[in-house]
Structures are given as C-alpha cells and as structure tokens.
Amino acid sequence: MILEERTYTLHPGKVGEYFSLYEKEGMAIQVPILGRLVGYFSTEIGELNQVVHMWAYDSLEERTRRRAELMADPRWKAFVPKLLALVQKMETRILVPAPFSPLK
C-alpha cells in the first residue's frame, strides 16, 4: 500500500469555500474514481489556509491508472478550474507505511 498526501495552500480565508465547493460538486466525481479516501483535513496550527487530503492505493501503478481516469473525466475537467481559483500552491507526497504501521 502507498498513501498519497496532497496539500493545497489556499488564498487566505478560502478553506470554507473550498470545502463547500468540493463537498457539493467534486467529491461525487473524485471518490468513485480514486477509491480509498483516507481523510480530508484543514490546518489549525502551523501554516494556515491549507487543505490536506490523503488517498490509499495498492501501488503506484494503481494510483497512475486511477488518476489518469480522473483527469480524463469531463465532469472533473469542468470542476477543476473552480477549485484552482482558490489555490495558491499544490504539493503531493507519496508515503510508504513502516512495517509496524496500522495502515498497511
């Protein structure tokens, strides 16, 4: 298993708008295609105005296939510009669990 951590730094004060937009429109498109949403978060301490979401995949190959499917979806293509208007910076990390991690 791998875990993808995506961190989006938003324009100040836009977390609520981002969450509302994603919940109303984006989630119904993204979750069925990407599969295992581990969690969606916002920062409270440290760097503010950040949204962090995590997705689990069996392999990098599965992630590549699922993300290609998402990027090809016309509904997602129409939705993404709405989110990008709120985003200043995007970061992605791939995490591999330690042998003793409860997530495997």
Short mmCIF file of C-alpha atoms in Angstrom, two decimals:
data_model
loop_
_atom_site.label_atom_id
_atom_site.label_comp_id
_atom_site.label_asym_id
_atom_site.label_seq_id
_atom_site.Cartn_x
_atom_site.Cartn_y
_atom_site.Cartn_z
CA MET A 1 0.00 0.00 0.00
CA ILE A 2 1.03 3.59 -0.59
CA LEU A 3 -0.54 6.72 0.80
CA GLU A 4 -0.76 9.92 -1.21
CA GLU A 5 -0.78 13.13 0.81
CA ARG A 6 -1.92 16.18 -1.14
CA THR A 7 -1.54 19.61 0.47
CA TYR A 8 -3.12 22.67 -1.08
CA THR A 9 -2.29 26.12 0.25
CA LEU A 10 -5.30 28.32 -0.39
CA HIS A 11 -5.76 32.05 -0.62
CA PRO A 12 -6.39 33.36 2.92
CA GLY A 13 -9.91 32.78 4.18
CA LYS A 14 -10.89 30.33 1.40
CA VAL A 15 -10.91 26.99 3.28
CA GLY A 16 -14.66 27.09 3.93
CA GLU A 17 -15.42 27.95 0.32
CA TYR A 18 -13.10 25.17 -0.89
CA PHE A 19 -14.74 22.58 1.38
CA SER A 20 -18.24 23.66 0.37
CA LEU A 21 -17.42 23.52 -3.35
CA TYR A 22 -15.68 20.15 -3.07
CA GLU A 23 -18.46 18.62 -0.98
CA LYS A 24 -21.21 19.86 -3.33
CA GLU A 25 -19.55 19.06 -6.67
CA GLY A 26 -16.12 17.45 -6.59
CA MET A 27 -16.44 14.66 -4.08
CA ALA A 28 -19.11 12.77 -6.06
CA ILE A 29 -16.77 12.75 -9.08
CA GLN A 30 -13.45 12.07 -7.40
CA VAL A 31 -14.18 9.46 -4.72
CA PRO A 32 -15.72 6.79 -7.01
CA ILE A 33 -12.76 7.07 -9.38
CA LEU A 34 -9.86 7.35 -6.94
CA GLY A 35 -11.30 4.92 -4.43
CA ARG A 36 -9.96 4.96 -0.91
CA LEU A 37 -10.18 8.42 0.62
CA VAL A 38 -8.35 8.19 3.95
CA GLY A 39 -9.24 11.67 5.14
CA TYR A 40 -9.72 15.35 4.35
CA PHE A 41 -8.36 17.99 6.75
CA SER A 42 -7.61 21.67 7.22
CA THR A 43 -4.74 23.11 9.22
CA GLU A 44 -5.43 24.70 12.59
CA ILE A 45 -1.86 25.26 13.88
CA GLY A 46 1.26 25.91 11.85
CA GLU A 47 0.89 27.06 8.26
CA LEU A 48 -2.72 28.13 7.90
CA ASN A 49 -5.11 28.13 4.94
CA GLN A 50 -4.10 24.61 3.98
CA VAL A 51 -6.24 21.66 2.97
CA VAL A 52 -4.72 18.19 3.25
CA HIS A 53 -6.29 15.08 1.77
CA MET A 54 -4.99 11.55 1.79
CA TRP A 55 -5.69 8.66 -0.57
CA ALA A 56 -4.64 5.00 -0.26
CA TYR A 57 -3.61 2.85 -3.22
CA ASP A 58 -2.29 -0.68 -3.55
CA SER A 59 0.60 0.54 -5.75
CA LEU A 60 1.95 3.44 -7.78
CA GLU A 61 0.55 1.72 -10.85
CA GLU A 62 -2.96 1.77 -9.38
CA ARG A 63 -2.56 5.44 -8.48
CA THR A 64 -1.37 6.26 -12.01
CA ARG A 65 -4.30 4.41 -13.59
CA ARG A 66 -6.93 5.94 -11.31
CA ARG A 67 -5.57 9.48 -11.64
CA ALA A 68 -5.47 9.16 -15.44
CA GLU A 69 -9.12 8.10 -15.36
CA LEU A 70 -9.97 11.10 -13.18
CA MET A 71 -8.08 13.54 -15.43
CA ALA A 72 -9.96 12.20 -18.48
CA ASP A 73 -13.39 12.62 -16.89
CA PRO A 74 -15.20 15.60 -18.48
CA ARG A 75 -17.03 16.37 -15.23
CA TRP A 76 -13.68 16.64 -13.40
CA LYS A 77 -12.20 18.78 -16.19
CA ALA A 78 -15.10 21.21 -15.79
CA PHE A 79 -14.82 21.22 -12.00
CA VAL A 80 -11.05 21.71 -11.53
CA PRO A 81 -10.89 25.38 -12.63
CA LYS A 82 -13.36 26.26 -9.86
CA LEU A 83 -11.03 24.77 -7.24
CA LEU A 84 -7.86 26.14 -8.78
CA ALA A 85 -9.20 29.67 -8.41
CA LEU A 86 -8.89 29.16 -4.63
CA VAL A 87 -5.42 27.52 -4.63
CA GLN A 88 -2.02 29.23 -4.37
CA LYS A 89 0.22 26.16 -4.16
CA MET A 90 -0.12 22.37 -4.53
CA GLU A 91 2.14 19.68 -3.09
CA THR A 92 1.97 15.89 -3.30
CA ARG A 93 3.90 13.30 -1.31
CA ILE A 94 3.82 9.54 -1.60
CA LEU A 95 4.17 7.84 1.77
CA VAL A 96 5.05 4.18 2.29
CA PRO A 97 3.98 2.67 5.63
CA ALA A 98 6.54 1.32 8.06
CA PRO A 99 6.34 -2.43 8.74
CA PHE A 100 4.58 -1.79 12.09
CA SER A 101 2.13 0.85 10.79
CA PRO A 102 -1.57 0.15 11.45
CA LEU A 103 -2.20 1.24 7.85
CA LYS A 104 -0.67 -1.36 5.55
#
